[in-house]
């Protein structure tokens, strides 16, 4: 392992390096932070697989399940679809922010980070409203039935991840406005972005599995 | 927003990717909505169709937004291996679940609704739980 000096170090997949002031790289030429982020995401894959796997197995083990064609089906699909759209938008604004920072467009990068934070916060807010409506109006609670416990476990843990991502994005936004990022110093945005895109990816799967299937 | 975004030294067709994600999500929801109203195809066919729309969305996020297309091989391996392990694990457990006879599946249902069916007090709850465990064991014995 060698320590980089901020001018010539690891590269991002055969292209330009995500330069850091005090980053370090492995012999592979990849920043330690990127390796660590991907290892963390690998553990997250297994975590959500446990939840999704339990959901699928429990569902196959049941003869009856929440019926989407029934009049009293509790889930609000249009609202959740709009929320899914918001999360996709947040991933796009984050890609835009990173690209802007890499190209030295600081203001655009800061706005991209701010919009990502905003979209993420609205997502969490809409999910909180959804939970309120399910609890109060639909009477659907985690202890109502297996569907309820699966639903709250899966969407709740995902929501917690989004909330933590929003906090991280808010910190990055403040750092951005303070001028902490630039064309040669954007690794924190890229690494946090990997986490954010992963959370978006998990939601794409959860939306299909929990809400549409 | 610029028309293209960059990953490292690579430029992404950002607007195209955004519109593709949006269109696939809209298609999913419209398909689901039509199915709920008319049920024109069996449920398993709906699931397959939704997967047809969902998996490309997941692939777009992984390949382009998470830069896997442009990463070194070791990163791709780090990203792909957990997904294969996860998918394999779920399929393995799923296979086991599908070997259960309907009787055993009903007993799983009974355990799931344990509080409703048997939760009439401490003694009753314990009794109900024991019953569920015994029935579950019997179900597995039958299945194998």
mmCIF file of C-alpha atoms in Angstrom:
data_model
loop_
_atom_site.group_PDB
_atom_site.id
_atom_site.type_symbol
_atom_site.label_atom_id
_atom_site.label_comp_id
_atom_site.label_asym_id
_atom_site.label_seq_id
_atom_site.Cartn_x
_atom_site.Cartn_y
_atom_site.Cartn_z
ATOM 1 C CA UNK A 1 0.000 0.000 0.000
ATOM 2 C CA UNK A 2 1.255 3.425 -0.776
ATOM 3 C CA UNK A 3 0.151 6.796 0.462
ATOM 4 C CA UNK A 4 -0.863 9.283 -2.120
ATOM 5 C CA UNK A 5 0.090 12.917 -2.046
ATOM 6 C CA UNK A 6 -3.001 14.266 -3.666
ATOM 7 C CA UNK A 7 -1.564 14.793 -7.094
ATOM 8 C CA UNK A 8 -1.004 11.347 -8.552
ATOM 9 C CA UNK A 9 -2.791 8.469 -7.002
ATOM 10 C CA UNK A 10 -5.471 5.822 -7.499
ATOM 11 C CA UNK A 11 -7.683 5.816 -10.444
ATOM 12 C CA UNK A 12 -11.360 5.233 -10.928
ATOM 13 C CA UNK A 13 -11.552 2.270 -13.224
ATOM 14 C CA UNK A 14 -9.052 3.112 -15.879
ATOM 15 C CA UNK A 15 -9.913 6.774 -15.934
ATOM 16 C CA UNK A 16 -9.331 9.862 -13.872
ATOM 17 C CA UNK A 17 -8.594 9.397 -10.180
ATOM 18 C CA UNK A 18 -10.951 10.570 -7.434
ATOM 19 C CA UNK A 19 -8.236 12.652 -5.859
ATOM 20 C CA UNK A 20 -8.081 13.265 -2.144
ATOM 21 C CA UNK A 21 -5.782 15.486 -0.162
ATOM 22 C CA UNK A 22 -4.694 12.671 2.112
ATOM 23 C CA UNK A 23 -6.051 9.552 0.467
ATOM 24 C CA UNK A 24 -4.208 6.272 0.167
ATOM 25 C CA UNK A 25 -4.282 3.633 -2.500
ATOM 26 C CA UNK A 26 -3.725 -0.096 -2.689
ATOM 27 C CA UNK A 27 -1.292 -1.710 -5.117
ATOM 28 C CA UNK A 28 -4.302 -2.139 -7.371
ATOM 29 C CA UNK A 29 -4.327 1.622 -7.810
ATOM 30 C CA UNK A 30 -7.752 1.906 -6.228
ATOM 31 C CA UNK A 31 -8.387 4.209 -3.311
ATOM 32 C CA UNK A 32 -8.771 2.437 0.001
ATOM 33 C CA UNK A 33 -11.984 4.334 0.591
ATOM 34 C CA UNK A 34 -13.533 2.926 -2.566
ATOM 35 C CA UNK A 35 -12.577 -0.645 -1.654
ATOM 36 C CA UNK A 36 -13.975 -0.100 1.853
ATOM 37 C CA UNK A 37 -17.180 1.379 0.470
ATOM 38 C CA UNK A 38 -17.749 -1.585 -1.838
ATOM 39 C CA UNK A 39 -17.024 -4.064 0.944
ATOM 40 C CA UNK A 40 -19.549 -2.237 3.107
ATOM 41 C CA UNK A 41 -22.087 -2.313 0.296
ATOM 42 C CA UNK A 42 -21.456 -6.059 -0.064
ATOM 43 C CA UNK A 43 -22.449 -6.523 3.572
ATOM 44 C CA UNK A 44 -25.503 -4.373 2.935
ATOM 45 C CA UNK A 45 -26.473 -6.623 0.042
ATOM 46 C CA UNK A 46 -26.473 -9.581 2.392
ATOM 47 C CA UNK A 47 -28.455 -7.639 4.984
ATOM 48 C CA UNK A 48 -31.257 -6.723 2.607
ATOM 49 C CA UNK A 49 -31.125 -10.185 1.053
ATOM 50 C CA UNK A 50 -31.960 -11.588 4.465
ATOM 51 C CA UNK A 51 -35.046 -9.393 4.636
ATOM 52 C CA UNK A 52 -36.127 -9.996 1.044
ATOM 53 C CA UNK A 53 -35.424 -13.718 1.337
ATOM 54 C CA UNK A 54 -37.493 -13.975 4.510
ATOM 55 C CA UNK A 55 -40.319 -12.080 2.789
ATOM 56 C CA UNK A 56 -40.292 -14.377 -0.238
ATOM 57 C CA UNK A 57 -40.114 -17.547 1.820
ATOM 58 C CA UNK A 58 -42.889 -16.437 4.162
ATOM 59 C CA UNK A 59 -45.047 -15.455 1.247
ATOM 60 C CA UNK A 60 -44.601 -18.788 -0.503
ATOM 61 C CA UNK A 61 -45.445 -20.480 2.768
ATOM 62 C CA UNK A 62 -48.793 -18.694 2.967
ATOM 63 C CA UNK A 63 -51.952 -19.622 1.152
ATOM 64 C CA UNK A 64 -53.356 -16.145 1.606
ATOM 65 C CA UNK A 65 -51.671 -12.770 1.420
ATOM 66 C CA UNK A 66 -52.706 -9.137 1.219
ATOM 67 C CA UNK A 67 -54.817 -8.992 -1.925
ATOM 68 C CA UNK A 68 -54.120 -5.963 -4.140
ATOM 69 C CA UNK A 69 -57.435 -6.440 -5.916
ATOM 70 C CA UNK A 70 -59.408 -6.174 -2.684
ATOM 71 C CA UNK A 71 -61.160 -2.932 -1.831
ATOM 72 C CA UNK A 72 -59.459 -2.742 1.555
ATOM 73 C CA UNK A 73 -55.913 -3.184 0.232
ATOM 74 C CA UNK A 74 -53.991 -0.805 2.471
ATOM 75 C CA UNK A 75 -50.988 0.241 0.355
ATOM 76 C CA UNK A 76 -51.061 3.499 -1.583
ATOM 77 C CA UNK A 77 -49.358 2.617 -4.862
ATOM 78 C CA UNK A 78 -49.577 6.042 -6.600
ATOM 79 C CA UNK A 79 -48.028 7.789 -3.599
ATOM 80 C CA UNK A 80 -45.222 5.259 -3.394
ATOM 81 C CA UNK A 81 -44.651 5.430 -7.142
ATOM 82 C CA UNK A 82 -44.219 9.202 -6.807
ATOM 83 C CA UNK A 83 -41.792 8.584 -3.961
ATOM 84 C CA UNK A 84 -39.862 6.155 -6.152
ATOM 85 C CA UNK A 85 -39.679 8.861 -8.799
ATOM 86 C CA UNK A 86 -38.237 11.246 -6.180
ATOM 87 C CA UNK A 87 -35.503 8.806 -5.219
ATOM 88 C CA UNK A 88 -34.574 8.268 -8.866
ATOM 89 C CA UNK A 89 -34.398 12.052 -9.276
ATOM 90 C CA UNK A 90 -32.089 12.241 -6.268
ATOM 91 C CA UNK A 91 -29.700 9.753 -7.859
ATOM 92 C CA UNK A 92 -29.670 11.794 -11.049
ATOM 93 C CA UNK A 93 -28.990 15.066 -9.204
ATOM 94 C CA UNK A 94 -26.163 13.365 -7.320
ATOM 95 C CA UNK A 95 -24.547 12.199 -10.569
ATOM 96 C CA UNK A 96 -24.952 15.761 -11.829
ATOM 97 C CA UNK A 97 -23.354 17.122 -8.648
ATOM 98 C CA UNK A 98 -20.348 14.828 -8.915
ATOM 99 C CA UNK A 99 -19.872 15.617 -12.572
ATOM 100 C CA UNK A 100 -20.074 19.352 -11.851
ATOM 101 C CA UNK A 101 -17.533 19.115 -9.040
ATOM 102 C CA UNK A 102 -15.191 17.106 -11.255
ATOM 103 C CA UNK A 103 -15.445 19.792 -13.918
ATOM 104 C CA UNK A 104 -14.820 22.612 -11.461
ATOM 105 C CA UNK A 105 -18.397 23.933 -11.543
ATOM 106 C CA UNK A 106 -18.655 24.479 -7.816
ATOM 107 C CA UNK A 107 -22.034 26.216 -7.692
ATOM 108 C CA UNK A 108 -23.703 23.557 -9.829
ATOM 109 C CA UNK A 109 -22.125 20.848 -7.691
ATOM 110 C CA UNK A 110 -23.420 22.472 -4.524
ATOM 111 C CA UNK A 111 -26.921 22.775 -5.966
ATOM 112 C CA UNK A 112 -26.788 19.142 -7.017
ATOM 113 C CA UNK A 113 -25.880 18.092 -3.491
ATOM 114 C CA UNK A 114 -28.600 20.313 -2.044
ATOM 115 C CA UNK A 115 -31.262 18.906 -4.386
ATOM 116 C CA UNK A 116 -30.166 15.368 -3.564
ATOM 117 C CA UNK A 117 -30.543 16.120 0.148
ATOM 118 C CA UNK A 118 -33.923 17.729 -0.458
ATOM 119 C CA UNK A 119 -35.286 14.843 -2.520
ATOM 120 C CA UNK A 120 -34.052 12.362 0.064
ATOM 121 C CA UNK A 121 -35.636 14.303 2.912
ATOM 122 C CA UNK A 122 -38.951 14.490 1.060
ATOM 123 C CA UNK A 123 -38.770 10.737 0.455
ATOM 124 C CA UNK A 124 -38.377 10.115 4.180
ATOM 125 C CA UNK A 125 -41.207 12.555 4.899
ATOM 126 C CA UNK A 126 -43.564 10.839 2.474
ATOM 127 C CA UNK A 127 -42.683 7.478 3.984
ATOM 128 C CA UNK A 128 -43.438 8.838 7.450
ATOM 129 C CA UNK A 129 -46.812 10.053 6.158
ATOM 130 C CA UNK A 130 -47.438 6.638 4.593
ATOM 131 C CA UNK A 131 -46.729 4.969 7.939
ATOM 132 C CA UNK A 132 -49.058 7.408 9.704
ATOM 133 C CA UNK A 133 -51.846 6.690 7.221
ATOM 134 C CA UNK A 134 -51.348 2.943 7.518
ATOM 135 C CA UNK A 135 -51.311 3.051 11.311
ATOM 136 C CA UNK A 136 -54.162 5.477 11.882
ATOM 137 C CA UNK A 137 -56.482 5.035 8.904
ATOM 138 C CA UNK A 138 -55.832 1.471 7.744
ATOM 139 C CA UNK A 139 -55.056 -0.077 11.115
ATOM 140 C CA UNK A 140 -52.102 -1.891 9.614
ATOM 141 C CA UNK A 141 -49.405 -2.421 12.252
ATOM 142 C CA UNK A 142 -46.263 -4.550 12.442
ATOM 143 C CA UNK A 143 -48.116 -6.998 14.675
ATOM 144 C CA UNK A 144 -51.248 -7.141 12.502
ATOM 145 C CA UNK A 145 -50.095 -10.099 10.417
ATOM 146 C CA UNK A 146 -47.043 -11.473 8.627
ATOM 147 C CA UNK A 147 -47.522 -9.091 5.725
ATOM 148 C CA UNK A 148 -47.499 -6.143 8.131
ATOM 149 C CA UNK A 149 -44.358 -7.252 9.930
ATOM 150 C CA UNK A 150 -42.553 -7.956 6.653
ATOM 151 C CA UNK A 151 -43.678 -4.637 5.201
ATOM 152 C CA UNK A 152 -42.524 -2.537 8.139
ATOM 153 C CA UNK A 153 -39.264 -4.454 8.546
ATOM 154 C CA UNK A 154 -38.264 -4.065 4.914
ATOM 155 C CA UNK A 155 -39.423 -0.512 4.274
ATOM 156 C CA UNK A 156 -38.412 0.600 7.767
ATOM 157 C CA UNK A 157 -34.811 -0.541 7.470
ATOM 158 C CA UNK A 158 -34.639 0.968 4.011
ATOM 159 C CA UNK A 159 -36.080 4.216 5.322
ATOM 160 C CA UNK A 160 -33.453 4.230 8.059
ATOM 161 C CA UNK A 161 -30.774 3.885 5.397
ATOM 162 C CA UNK A 162 -32.262 6.779 3.435
ATOM 163 C CA UNK A 163 -32.394 8.887 6.598
ATOM 164 C CA UNK A 164 -28.714 8.216 7.300
ATOM 165 C CA UNK A 165 -27.965 9.020 3.667
ATOM 166 C CA UNK A 166 -29.841 12.315 3.973
ATOM 167 C CA UNK A 167 -27.735 13.218 7.016
ATOM 168 C CA UNK A 168 -24.576 12.371 5.074
ATOM 169 C CA UNK A 169 -25.783 14.375 2.080
ATOM 170 C CA UNK A 170 -26.568 17.356 4.309
ATOM 171 C CA UNK A 171 -23.020 17.236 5.688
ATOM 172 C CA UNK A 172 -21.625 17.049 2.141
ATOM 173 C CA UNK A 173 -23.810 19.984 1.121
ATOM 174 C CA UNK A 174 -22.440 22.116 3.945
ATOM 175 C CA UNK A 175 -18.914 21.025 3.075
ATOM 176 C CA UNK A 176 -19.599 21.919 -0.538
ATOM 177 C CA UNK A 177 -20.771 25.433 0.322
ATOM 178 C CA UNK A 178 -17.596 25.833 2.399
ATOM 179 C CA UNK A 179 -15.518 24.972 -0.652
ATOM 180 C CA UNK A 180 -14.229 21.616 0.508
ATOM 181 C CA UNK A 181 -14.629 19.956 -2.897
ATOM 182 C CA UNK A 182 -13.052 20.586 -6.257
ATOM 183 C CA UNK A 183 -11.805 18.901 -9.438
ATOM 184 C CA UNK A 184 -8.996 17.209 -7.490
ATOM 185 C CA UNK A 185 -10.874 16.514 -4.278
ATOM 186 C CA UNK A 186 -14.201 14.802 -4.649
ATOM 187 C CA UNK A 187 -13.746 11.327 -3.186
ATOM 188 C CA UNK A 188 -16.176 11.860 -0.255
ATOM 189 C CA UNK A 189 -18.914 12.762 -2.718
ATOM 190 C CA UNK A 190 -18.157 9.737 -4.872
ATOM 191 C CA UNK A 191 -18.064 7.283 -1.954
ATOM 192 C CA UNK A 192 -21.220 8.638 -0.338
ATOM 193 C CA UNK A 193 -22.768 8.626 -3.791
ATOM 194 C CA UNK A 194 -22.118 4.894 -4.100
ATOM 195 C CA UNK A 195 -24.051 4.382 -0.873
ATOM 196 C CA UNK A 196 -26.867 6.625 -2.086
ATOM 197 C CA UNK A 197 -27.179 4.850 -5.423
ATOM 198 C CA UNK A 198 -27.193 1.521 -3.603
ATOM 199 C CA UNK A 199 -30.070 2.699 -1.421
ATOM 200 C CA UNK A 200 -31.866 3.762 -4.605
ATOM 201 C CA UNK A 201 -31.193 0.340 -6.116
ATOM 202 C CA UNK A 202 -32.607 -1.424 -3.060
ATOM 203 C CA UNK A 203 -35.751 0.696 -3.226
ATOM 204 C CA UNK A 204 -36.247 -0.143 -6.898
ATOM 205 C CA UNK A 205 -36.301 -3.810 -5.904
ATOM 206 C CA UNK A 206 -38.384 -3.300 -2.755
ATOM 207 C CA UNK A 207 -40.976 -1.256 -4.614
ATOM 208 C CA UNK A 208 -41.468 -4.076 -7.099
ATOM 209 C CA UNK A 209 -41.383 -6.907 -4.575
ATOM 210 C CA UNK A 210 -43.394 -5.416 -1.718
ATOM 211 C CA UNK A 211 -45.813 -3.099 -3.522
ATOM 212 C CA UNK A 212 -46.332 -4.530 -7.011
ATOM 213 C CA UNK A 213 -46.064 -8.305 -6.627
ATOM 214 C CA UNK B 1 -28.460 20.187 -15.976
ATOM 215 C CA UNK B 2 -25.949 19.243 -18.595
ATOM 216 C CA UNK B 3 -26.893 16.610 -21.094
ATOM 217 C CA UNK B 4 -24.127 14.306 -20.064
ATOM 218 C CA UNK B 5 -22.550 13.406 -16.792
ATOM 219 C CA UNK B 6 -19.083 12.080 -16.241
ATOM 220 C CA UNK B 7 -17.850 9.113 -14.289
ATOM 221 C CA UNK B 8 -14.110 9.472 -13.976
ATOM 222 C CA UNK B 9 -13.156 10.312 -17.511
ATOM 223 C CA UNK B 10 -16.316 8.694 -18.898
ATOM 224 C CA UNK B 11 -19.394 10.645 -19.875
ATOM 225 C CA UNK B 12 -22.852 9.294 -19.169
ATOM 226 C CA UNK B 13 -26.014 9.983 -21.193
ATOM 227 C CA UNK B 14 -27.643 11.299 -18.025
ATOM 228 C CA UNK B 15 -30.925 12.478 -19.526
ATOM 229 C CA UNK B 16 -31.388 9.225 -21.433
ATOM 230 C CA UNK B 17 -30.773 7.200 -18.299
ATOM 231 C CA UNK B 18 -33.163 9.370 -16.301
ATOM 232 C CA UNK B 19 -35.901 9.043 -18.914
ATOM 233 C CA UNK B 20 -35.347 5.288 -19.141
ATOM 234 C CA UNK B 21 -35.720 4.914 -15.368
ATOM 235 C CA UNK B 22 -38.794 7.116 -15.395
ATOM 236 C CA UNK B 23 -40.393 5.222 -18.291
ATOM 237 C CA UNK B 24 -39.714 1.827 -16.735
ATOM 238 C CA UNK B 25 -41.185 2.939 -13.399
ATOM 239 C CA UNK B 26 -44.260 4.369 -15.108
ATOM 240 C CA UNK B 27 -44.676 1.184 -17.132
ATOM 241 C CA UNK B 28 -44.526 -0.888 -13.954
ATOM 242 C CA UNK B 29 -47.181 1.172 -12.211
ATOM 243 C CA UNK B 30 -49.497 1.339 -15.242
ATOM 244 C CA UNK B 31 -49.192 -2.407 -15.798
ATOM 245 C CA UNK B 32 -49.937 -3.063 -12.132
ATOM 246 C CA UNK B 33 -52.897 -0.684 -12.160
ATOM 247 C CA UNK B 34 -54.418 -2.287 -15.244
ATOM 248 C CA UNK B 35 -53.896 -5.738 -13.777
ATOM 249 C CA UNK B 36 -55.589 -4.795 -10.505
ATOM 250 C CA UNK B 37 -58.630 -3.554 -12.425
ATOM 251 C CA UNK B 38 -58.912 -6.272 -15.068
ATOM 252 C CA UNK B 39 -56.594 -9.145 -14.072
ATOM 253 C CA UNK B 40 -56.095 -9.937 -17.724
ATOM 254 C CA UNK B 41 -53.153 -12.255 -17.027
ATOM 255 C CA UNK B 42 -52.330 -14.702 -14.215
ATOM 256 C CA UNK B 43 -50.505 -13.367 -11.184
ATOM 257 C CA UNK B 44 -47.281 -15.205 -12.003
ATOM 258 C CA UNK B 45 -47.234 -13.565 -15.435
ATOM 259 C CA UNK B 46 -47.621 -10.158 -13.775
ATOM 260 C CA UNK B 47 -44.666 -10.932 -11.515
ATOM 261 C CA UNK B 48 -42.546 -11.920 -14.510
ATOM 262 C CA UNK B 49 -43.540 -8.764 -16.395
ATOM 263 C CA UNK B 50 -42.747 -6.546 -13.418
ATOM 264 C CA UNK B 51 -39.355 -8.221 -13.130
ATOM 265 C CA UNK B 52 -38.806 -7.497 -16.797
ATOM 266 C CA UNK B 53 -39.244 -3.803 -15.987
ATOM 267 C CA UNK B 54 -37.460 -3.819 -12.633
ATOM 268 C CA UNK B 55 -34.244 -5.644 -13.449
ATOM 269 C CA UNK B 56 -33.175 -3.226 -16.218
ATOM 270 C CA UNK B 57 -33.716 -0.355 -13.755
ATOM 271 C CA UNK B 58 -31.483 -2.048 -11.219
ATOM 272 C CA UNK B 59 -28.927 -2.734 -13.924
ATOM 273 C CA UNK B 60 -28.898 0.911 -15.029
ATOM 274 C CA UNK B 61 -28.226 2.091 -11.479
ATOM 275 C CA UNK B 62 -25.452 -0.460 -10.930
ATOM 276 C CA UNK B 63 -23.748 -0.202 -14.297
ATOM 277 C CA UNK B 64 -23.935 3.545 -14.860
ATOM 278 C CA UNK B 65 -24.716 5.416 -11.625
ATOM 279 C CA UNK B 66 -22.409 3.195 -9.547
ATOM 280 C CA UNK B 67 -19.849 3.258 -12.375
ATOM 281 C CA UNK B 68 -19.415 -0.515 -12.565
ATOM 282 C CA UNK B 69 -19.063 -0.278 -16.325
ATOM 283 C CA UNK B 70 -15.908 1.765 -15.888
ATOM 284 C CA UNK B 71 -14.426 0.176 -12.778
ATOM 285 C CA UNK B 72 -11.487 -2.166 -12.443
ATOM 286 C CA UNK B 73 -12.214 -5.877 -12.337
ATOM 287 C CA UNK B 74 -11.654 -6.207 -8.602
ATOM 288 C CA UNK B 75 -14.411 -3.683 -7.878
ATOM 289 C CA UNK B 76 -16.767 -5.480 -10.256
ATOM 290 C CA UNK B 77 -16.021 -8.747 -8.455
ATOM 291 C CA UNK B 78 -16.600 -7.091 -5.082
ATOM 292 C CA UNK B 79 -19.954 -5.847 -6.331
ATOM 293 C CA UNK B 80 -21.151 -8.928 -8.180
ATOM 294 C CA UNK B 81 -20.192 -11.736 -5.787
ATOM 295 C CA UNK B 82 -22.569 -10.658 -2.966
ATOM 296 C CA UNK B 83 -25.426 -10.418 -5.459
ATOM 297 C CA UNK B 84 -24.810 -13.980 -6.680
ATOM 298 C CA UNK B 85 -24.474 -15.250 -3.101
ATOM 299 C CA UNK B 86 -27.656 -13.441 -2.144
ATOM 300 C CA UNK B 87 -29.629 -14.698 -5.127
ATOM 301 C CA UNK B 88 -28.347 -18.235 -4.618
ATOM 302 C CA UNK B 89 -29.254 -18.165 -0.941
ATOM 303 C CA UNK B 90 -32.787 -17.008 -1.597
ATOM 304 C CA UNK B 91 -33.300 -19.564 -4.357
ATOM 305 C CA UNK B 92 -31.994 -22.348 -2.133
ATOM 306 C CA UNK B 93 -34.388 -21.463 0.674
ATOM 307 C CA UNK B 94 -37.193 -20.927 -1.789
ATOM 308 C CA UNK B 95 -36.723 -24.399 -3.214
ATOM 309 C CA UNK B 96 -37.069 -25.790 0.277
ATOM 310 C CA UNK B 97 -40.245 -23.823 0.872
ATOM 311 C CA UNK B 98 -41.808 -25.018 -2.371
ATOM 312 C CA UNK B 99 -41.292 -28.655 -1.390
ATOM 313 C CA UNK B 100 -43.664 -28.198 1.540
ATOM 314 C CA UNK B 101 -47.034 -29.826 1.031
ATOM 315 C CA UNK B 102 -50.112 -27.602 1.198
ATOM 316 C CA UNK B 103 -50.839 -29.037 4.647
ATOM 317 C CA UNK B 104 -47.482 -27.856 5.921
ATOM 318 C CA UNK B 105 -47.963 -24.461 4.298
ATOM 319 C CA UNK B 106 -51.268 -24.113 6.108
ATOM 320 C CA UNK B 107 -49.495 -24.861 9.364
ATOM 321 C CA UNK B 108 -47.018 -22.075 8.634
ATOM 322 C CA UNK B 109 -50.063 -19.849 8.190
ATOM 323 C CA UNK B 110 -51.370 -21.008 11.546
ATOM 324 C CA UNK B 111 -48.085 -20.101 13.207
ATOM 325 C CA UNK B 112 -48.168 -16.735 11.468
ATOM 326 C CA UNK B 113 -51.629 -15.998 12.868
ATOM 327 C CA UNK B 114 -50.660 -17.414 16.243
ATOM 328 C CA UNK B 115 -51.661 -14.341 18.219
ATOM 329 C CA UNK B 116 -55.091 -14.268 16.658
ATOM 330 C CA UNK B 117 -55.813 -17.964 16.933
ATOM 331 C CA UNK B 118 -54.245 -18.933 20.225
ATOM 332 C CA UNK B 119 -53.322 -15.781 22.095
ATOM 333 C CA UNK B 120 -55.921 -16.123 24.843
ATOM 334 C CA UNK B 121 -53.589 -15.950 27.802
ATOM 335 C CA UNK B 122 -50.207 -17.057 28.999
ATOM 336 C CA UNK B 123 -51.046 -20.718 29.321
ATOM 337 C CA UNK B 124 -52.947 -20.804 26.070
ATOM 338 C CA UNK B 125 -50.183 -19.013 24.236
ATOM 339 C CA UNK B 126 -47.585 -21.490 25.362
ATOM 340 C CA UNK B 127 -49.842 -24.352 24.427
ATOM 341 C CA UNK B 128 -50.539 -22.867 21.038
ATOM 342 C CA UNK B 129 -46.868 -22.366 20.374
ATOM 343 C CA UNK B 130 -46.036 -25.938 21.202
ATOM 344 C CA UNK B 131 -48.769 -27.134 18.917
ATOM 345 C CA UNK B 132 -47.433 -25.040 16.100
ATOM 346 C CA UNK B 133 -43.930 -26.414 16.523
ATOM 347 C CA UNK B 134 -45.135 -29.989 16.536
ATOM 348 C CA UNK B 135 -47.278 -29.464 13.493
ATOM 349 C CA UNK B 136 -44.421 -27.808 11.709
ATOM 350 C CA UNK B 137 -42.151 -30.741 12.415
ATOM 351 C CA UNK B 138 -44.822 -33.114 11.172
ATOM 352 C CA UNK B 139 -45.166 -31.062 8.028
ATOM 353 C CA UNK B 140 -41.487 -31.316 7.265
ATOM 354 C CA UNK B 141 -41.546 -35.051 7.946
ATOM 355 C CA UNK B 142 -44.354 -35.413 5.456
ATOM 356 C CA UNK B 143 -42.628 -33.239 2.920
ATOM 357 C CA UNK B 144 -39.499 -35.339 2.943
#
